[in-house]
Each structure stands twice: as C-alpha cells, then as structure tokens.
Tab-separated table of C-alpha atoms in Angstrom:
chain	number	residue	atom	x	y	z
N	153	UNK	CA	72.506	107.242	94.474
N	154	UNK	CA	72.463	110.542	96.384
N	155	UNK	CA	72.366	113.255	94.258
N	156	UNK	CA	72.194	117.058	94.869
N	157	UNK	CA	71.137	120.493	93.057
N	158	UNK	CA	73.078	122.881	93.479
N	159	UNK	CA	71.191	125.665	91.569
N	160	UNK	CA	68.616	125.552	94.829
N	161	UNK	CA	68.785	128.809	96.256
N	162	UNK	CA	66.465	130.677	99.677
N	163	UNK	CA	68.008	133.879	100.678
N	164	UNK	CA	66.011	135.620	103.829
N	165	UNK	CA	65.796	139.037	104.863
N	166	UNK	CA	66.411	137.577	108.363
N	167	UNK	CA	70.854	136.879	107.719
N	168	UNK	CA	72.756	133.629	105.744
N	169	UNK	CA	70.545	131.102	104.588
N	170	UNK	CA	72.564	127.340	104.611
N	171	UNK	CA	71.299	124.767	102.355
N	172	UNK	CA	72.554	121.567	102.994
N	173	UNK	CA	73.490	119.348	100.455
N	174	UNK	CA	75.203	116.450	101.735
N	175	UNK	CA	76.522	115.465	105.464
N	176	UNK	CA	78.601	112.345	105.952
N	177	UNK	CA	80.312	111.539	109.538
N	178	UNK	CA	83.736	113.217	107.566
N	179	UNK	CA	82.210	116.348	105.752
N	180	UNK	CA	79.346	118.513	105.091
N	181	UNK	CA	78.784	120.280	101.903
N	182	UNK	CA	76.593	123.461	102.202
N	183	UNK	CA	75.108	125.690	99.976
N	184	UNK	CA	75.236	129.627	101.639
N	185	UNK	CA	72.768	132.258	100.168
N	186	UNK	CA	73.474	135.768	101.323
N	187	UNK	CA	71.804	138.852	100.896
N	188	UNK	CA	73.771	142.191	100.121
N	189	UNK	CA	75.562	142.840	103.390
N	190	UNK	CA	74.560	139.670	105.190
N	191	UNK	CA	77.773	137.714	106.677
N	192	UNK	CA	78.911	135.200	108.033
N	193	UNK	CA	80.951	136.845	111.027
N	194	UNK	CA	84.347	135.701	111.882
N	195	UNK	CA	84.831	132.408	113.942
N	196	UNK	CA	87.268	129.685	113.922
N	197	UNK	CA	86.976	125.539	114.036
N	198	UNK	CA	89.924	123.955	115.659
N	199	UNK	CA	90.777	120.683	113.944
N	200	UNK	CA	88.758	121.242	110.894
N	201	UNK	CA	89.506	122.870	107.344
N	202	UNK	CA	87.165	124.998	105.328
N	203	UNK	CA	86.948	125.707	101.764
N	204	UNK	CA	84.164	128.519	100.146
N	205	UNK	CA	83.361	128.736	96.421
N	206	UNK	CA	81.556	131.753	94.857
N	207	UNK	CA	79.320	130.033	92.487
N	208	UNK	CA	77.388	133.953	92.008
N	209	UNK	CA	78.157	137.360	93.253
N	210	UNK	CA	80.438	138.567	95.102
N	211	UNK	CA	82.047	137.718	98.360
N	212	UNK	CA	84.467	140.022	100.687
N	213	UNK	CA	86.343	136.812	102.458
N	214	UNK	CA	88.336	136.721	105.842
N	215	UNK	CA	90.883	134.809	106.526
N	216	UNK	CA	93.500	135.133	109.471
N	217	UNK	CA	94.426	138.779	109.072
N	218	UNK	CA	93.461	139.057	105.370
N	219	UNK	CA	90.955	140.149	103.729
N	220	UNK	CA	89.910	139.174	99.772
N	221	UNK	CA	86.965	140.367	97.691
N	222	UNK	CA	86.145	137.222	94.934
N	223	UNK	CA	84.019	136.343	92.235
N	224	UNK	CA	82.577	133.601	90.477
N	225	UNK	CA	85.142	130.568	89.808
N	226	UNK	CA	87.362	131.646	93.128
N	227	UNK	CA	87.872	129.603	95.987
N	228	UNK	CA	89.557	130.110	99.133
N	229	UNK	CA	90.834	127.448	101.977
N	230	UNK	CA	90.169	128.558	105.921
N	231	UNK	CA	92.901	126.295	107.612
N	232	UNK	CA	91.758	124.683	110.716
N	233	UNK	CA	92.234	127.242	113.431
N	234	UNK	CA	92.384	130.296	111.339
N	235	UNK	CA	89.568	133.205	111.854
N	236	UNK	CA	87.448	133.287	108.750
N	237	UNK	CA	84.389	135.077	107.883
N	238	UNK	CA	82.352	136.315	104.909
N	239	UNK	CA	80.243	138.925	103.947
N	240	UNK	CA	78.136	140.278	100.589
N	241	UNK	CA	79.384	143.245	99.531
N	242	UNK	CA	76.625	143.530	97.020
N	243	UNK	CA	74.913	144.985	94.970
N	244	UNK	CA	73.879	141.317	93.942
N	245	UNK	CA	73.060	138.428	96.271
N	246	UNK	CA	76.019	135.892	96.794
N	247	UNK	CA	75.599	132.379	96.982
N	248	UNK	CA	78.570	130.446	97.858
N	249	UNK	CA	79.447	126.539	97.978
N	250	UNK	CA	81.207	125.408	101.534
N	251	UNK	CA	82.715	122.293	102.190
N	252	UNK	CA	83.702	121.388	105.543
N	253	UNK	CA	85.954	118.387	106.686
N	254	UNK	CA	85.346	117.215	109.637
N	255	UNK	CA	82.192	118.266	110.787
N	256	UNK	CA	82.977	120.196	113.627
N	257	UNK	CA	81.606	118.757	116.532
H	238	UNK	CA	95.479	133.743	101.844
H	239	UNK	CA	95.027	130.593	99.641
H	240	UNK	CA	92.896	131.531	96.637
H	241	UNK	CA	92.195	128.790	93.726
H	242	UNK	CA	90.813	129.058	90.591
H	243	UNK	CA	88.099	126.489	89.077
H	244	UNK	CA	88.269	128.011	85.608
H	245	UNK	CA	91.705	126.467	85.128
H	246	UNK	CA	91.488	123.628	82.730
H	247	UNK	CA	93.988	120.983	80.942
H	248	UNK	CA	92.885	118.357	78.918
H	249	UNK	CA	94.603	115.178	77.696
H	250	UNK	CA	94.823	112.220	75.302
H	251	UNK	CA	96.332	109.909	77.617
H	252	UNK	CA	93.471	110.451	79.996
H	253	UNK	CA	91.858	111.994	82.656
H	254	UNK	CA	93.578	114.737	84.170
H	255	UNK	CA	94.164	116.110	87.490
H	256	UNK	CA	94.547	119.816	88.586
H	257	UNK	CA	94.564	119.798	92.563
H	258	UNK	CA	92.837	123.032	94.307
H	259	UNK	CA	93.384	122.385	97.696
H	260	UNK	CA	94.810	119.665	99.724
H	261	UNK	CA	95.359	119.991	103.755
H	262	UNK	CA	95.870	117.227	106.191
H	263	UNK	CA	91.855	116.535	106.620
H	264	UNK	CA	90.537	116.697	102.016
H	265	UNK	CA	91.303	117.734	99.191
H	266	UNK	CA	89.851	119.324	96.366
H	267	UNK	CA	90.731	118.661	92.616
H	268	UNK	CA	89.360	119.419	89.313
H	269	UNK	CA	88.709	116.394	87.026
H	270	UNK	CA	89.183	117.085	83.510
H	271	UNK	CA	87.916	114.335	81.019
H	272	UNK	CA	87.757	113.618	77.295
H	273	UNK	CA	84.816	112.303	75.783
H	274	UNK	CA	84.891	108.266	76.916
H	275	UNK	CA	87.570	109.328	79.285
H	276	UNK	CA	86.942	107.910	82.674
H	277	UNK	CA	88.231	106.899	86.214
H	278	UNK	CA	87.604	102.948	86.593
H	279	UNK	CA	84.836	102.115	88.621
H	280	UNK	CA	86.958	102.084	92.352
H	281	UNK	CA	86.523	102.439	96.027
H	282	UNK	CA	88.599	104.533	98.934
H	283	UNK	CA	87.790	102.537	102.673
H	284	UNK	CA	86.958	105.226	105.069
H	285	UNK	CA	86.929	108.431	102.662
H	286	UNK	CA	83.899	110.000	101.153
H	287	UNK	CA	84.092	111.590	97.813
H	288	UNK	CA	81.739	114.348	96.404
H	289	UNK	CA	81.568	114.335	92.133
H	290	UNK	CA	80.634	117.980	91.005
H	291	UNK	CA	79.955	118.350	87.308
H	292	UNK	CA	80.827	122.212	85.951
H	293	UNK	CA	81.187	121.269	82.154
H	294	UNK	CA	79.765	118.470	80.223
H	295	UNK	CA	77.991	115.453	80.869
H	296	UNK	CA	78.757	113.076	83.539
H	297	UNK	CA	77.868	109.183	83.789
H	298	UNK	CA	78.787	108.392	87.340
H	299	UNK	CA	78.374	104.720	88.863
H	300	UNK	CA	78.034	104.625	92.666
H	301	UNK	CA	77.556	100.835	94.006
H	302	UNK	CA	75.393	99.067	91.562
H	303	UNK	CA	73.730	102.618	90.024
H	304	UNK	CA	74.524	104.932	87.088
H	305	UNK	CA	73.062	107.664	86.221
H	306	UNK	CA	74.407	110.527	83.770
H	307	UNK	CA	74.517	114.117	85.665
H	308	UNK	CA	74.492	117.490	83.767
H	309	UNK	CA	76.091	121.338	85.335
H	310	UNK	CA	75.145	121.371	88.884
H	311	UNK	CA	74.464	118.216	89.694
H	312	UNK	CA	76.087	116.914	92.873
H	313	UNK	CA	77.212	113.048	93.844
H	314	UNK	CA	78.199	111.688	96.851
H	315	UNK	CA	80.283	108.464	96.861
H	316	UNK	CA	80.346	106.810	100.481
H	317	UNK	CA	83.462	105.440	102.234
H	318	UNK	CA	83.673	101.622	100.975
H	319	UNK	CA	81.138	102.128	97.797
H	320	UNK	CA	82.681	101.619	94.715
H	321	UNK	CA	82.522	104.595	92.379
H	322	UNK	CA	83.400	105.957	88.900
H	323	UNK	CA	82.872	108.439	86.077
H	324	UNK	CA	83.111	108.787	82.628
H	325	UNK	CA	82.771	111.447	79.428
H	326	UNK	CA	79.960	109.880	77.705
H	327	UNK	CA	80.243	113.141	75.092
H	328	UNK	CA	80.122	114.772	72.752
H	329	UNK	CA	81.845	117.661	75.270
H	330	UNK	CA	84.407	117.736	77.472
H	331	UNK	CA	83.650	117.676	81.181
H	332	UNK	CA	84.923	119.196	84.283
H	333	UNK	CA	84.373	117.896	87.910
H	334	UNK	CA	85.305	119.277	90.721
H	335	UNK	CA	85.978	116.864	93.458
H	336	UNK	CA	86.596	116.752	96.878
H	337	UNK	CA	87.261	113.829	99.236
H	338	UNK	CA	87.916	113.588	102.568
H	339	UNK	CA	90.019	112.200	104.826
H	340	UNK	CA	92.941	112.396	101.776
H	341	UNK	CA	93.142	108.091	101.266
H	342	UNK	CA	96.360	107.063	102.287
C-alpha cells in the first residue's frame, strides 16, 4: 500500500521546495514549501487543472486576473489554461498541498 | 476565483457523507465525512486513481489485499483497477479529503 506523510517539510533559501508525494500517469500530488517571499511565478498548463491547499501559513494566490491572500483550510482551483501563481507573503513559511490532473506533459 | 473550504463538515446516521470541493472535467475533490464504523464498501473505479487524505480521526483503508489504519496526515493512493475502501474504526469521527482523477464515468 503506498502511503505518504504529509507533515514532511524542506524549505531552501535557494526558492520553492516540491516534495512529491505521489505521481500516477493521471495526477501528481505535491507537497510545496516556501519561504517568506518565495513564489511560484505565474504560468499556465493547457489541458490540465490545478488545485493548491494551504495546509500552514499564508499564501497570496493568482489566478486569471485575481488575486487572493488564504490561510490554513482554503483551497483554490487553477482551471486548465488560466495564469496562476503563488507567493509567501510571510512572516511565516507556507507550505501548501498541490494536486495536479493530468500531469502536464 | 474558486475558493473552497476543508473545514466544512456534515455528518450523518445514514452514512457516509459527501461534501464536493472541486470538480472540473479532468478530478474532483471531495471531503469524506464518516461516523464511527461508517464506511465506503471495499470498490474499484477502471482507469481513475484515487488519493485518501485523513484530516480528522482514524482511518482503516483497504487497498487490494492490504489494510492498514492511517492517522492526520497520512496519505493513500488507490490505483486505477485496485479495489479500495475505508472505514471509521472510532471512537472519533473522521474526515478525508479525496481526490480522484479522471471523474469515473
């Protein structure tokens, strides 16, 4: 049975640190561990649908024109297509959960 | 911008219940609320992979021929074709978060 942690955590000075968790040919599911003001800069995935979950801190979230700051508990969906980005606002150090379907190729 | 919230819960005597997060043409994403010795029946989706997240509670999952009981954090990935199930073993409640992708049909 493949099971996964997902209190693992590595944050580096260096930018976003992914943690994969699991990776099938029709999703991933990612752990991302970002330091205050570390991002993940806007981009966009034709024919695939995103989803981040703040499981700690705080995250400012992009998403087509928008722009969101959420907590622990909130989720947002980046539609296939649609710009999306994140970034740490701080002061604490954000780690969000990320599921992808498909994997982009 | 399509914000959910996982700290939603509802609760049942009939049974498990449903509360859907997300759903787009490619997953979706539902929480899983359960009873103690509530469950969903040992089953299997061809060509969908589902991921079992426990939030609250205690969690015996059966994947194939394996169970094992998961705790907060603890991940499970269910493979296209496997069958797969949960239940409350108790005393708390529990609350999964789910995802699957593609959506069966």
């Amino acid at each position: 049975m493949q099971v996964a942690d997902l209190s693992v955590r590595r944050f580096a000075p260096e930018g976003l640190q992914k943690l994969n968790l699991f990776q099938t040919a029709r999703f991933f599911a990612d752990l991302y561990c970002l330091e205050p003001e570390q991002e993940q800069k806007p981009h966009a995935h034709e024919g695939a649908d995103k989803v981040y979950i703040v499981l700690e801190g705080r995250a400012r979230v992009r998403v087509g024109e928008e722009e969101r700051d959420l907590g622990p508990n909130q989720a947002v969906l980046a539609p296939g297509g649609q710009p999306h980005g994140v970034r740490n606002p701080g002061p604490e150090r954000l780690t969000l959960l990320v599921f992808m379907a498909p994997v982009p190729s």
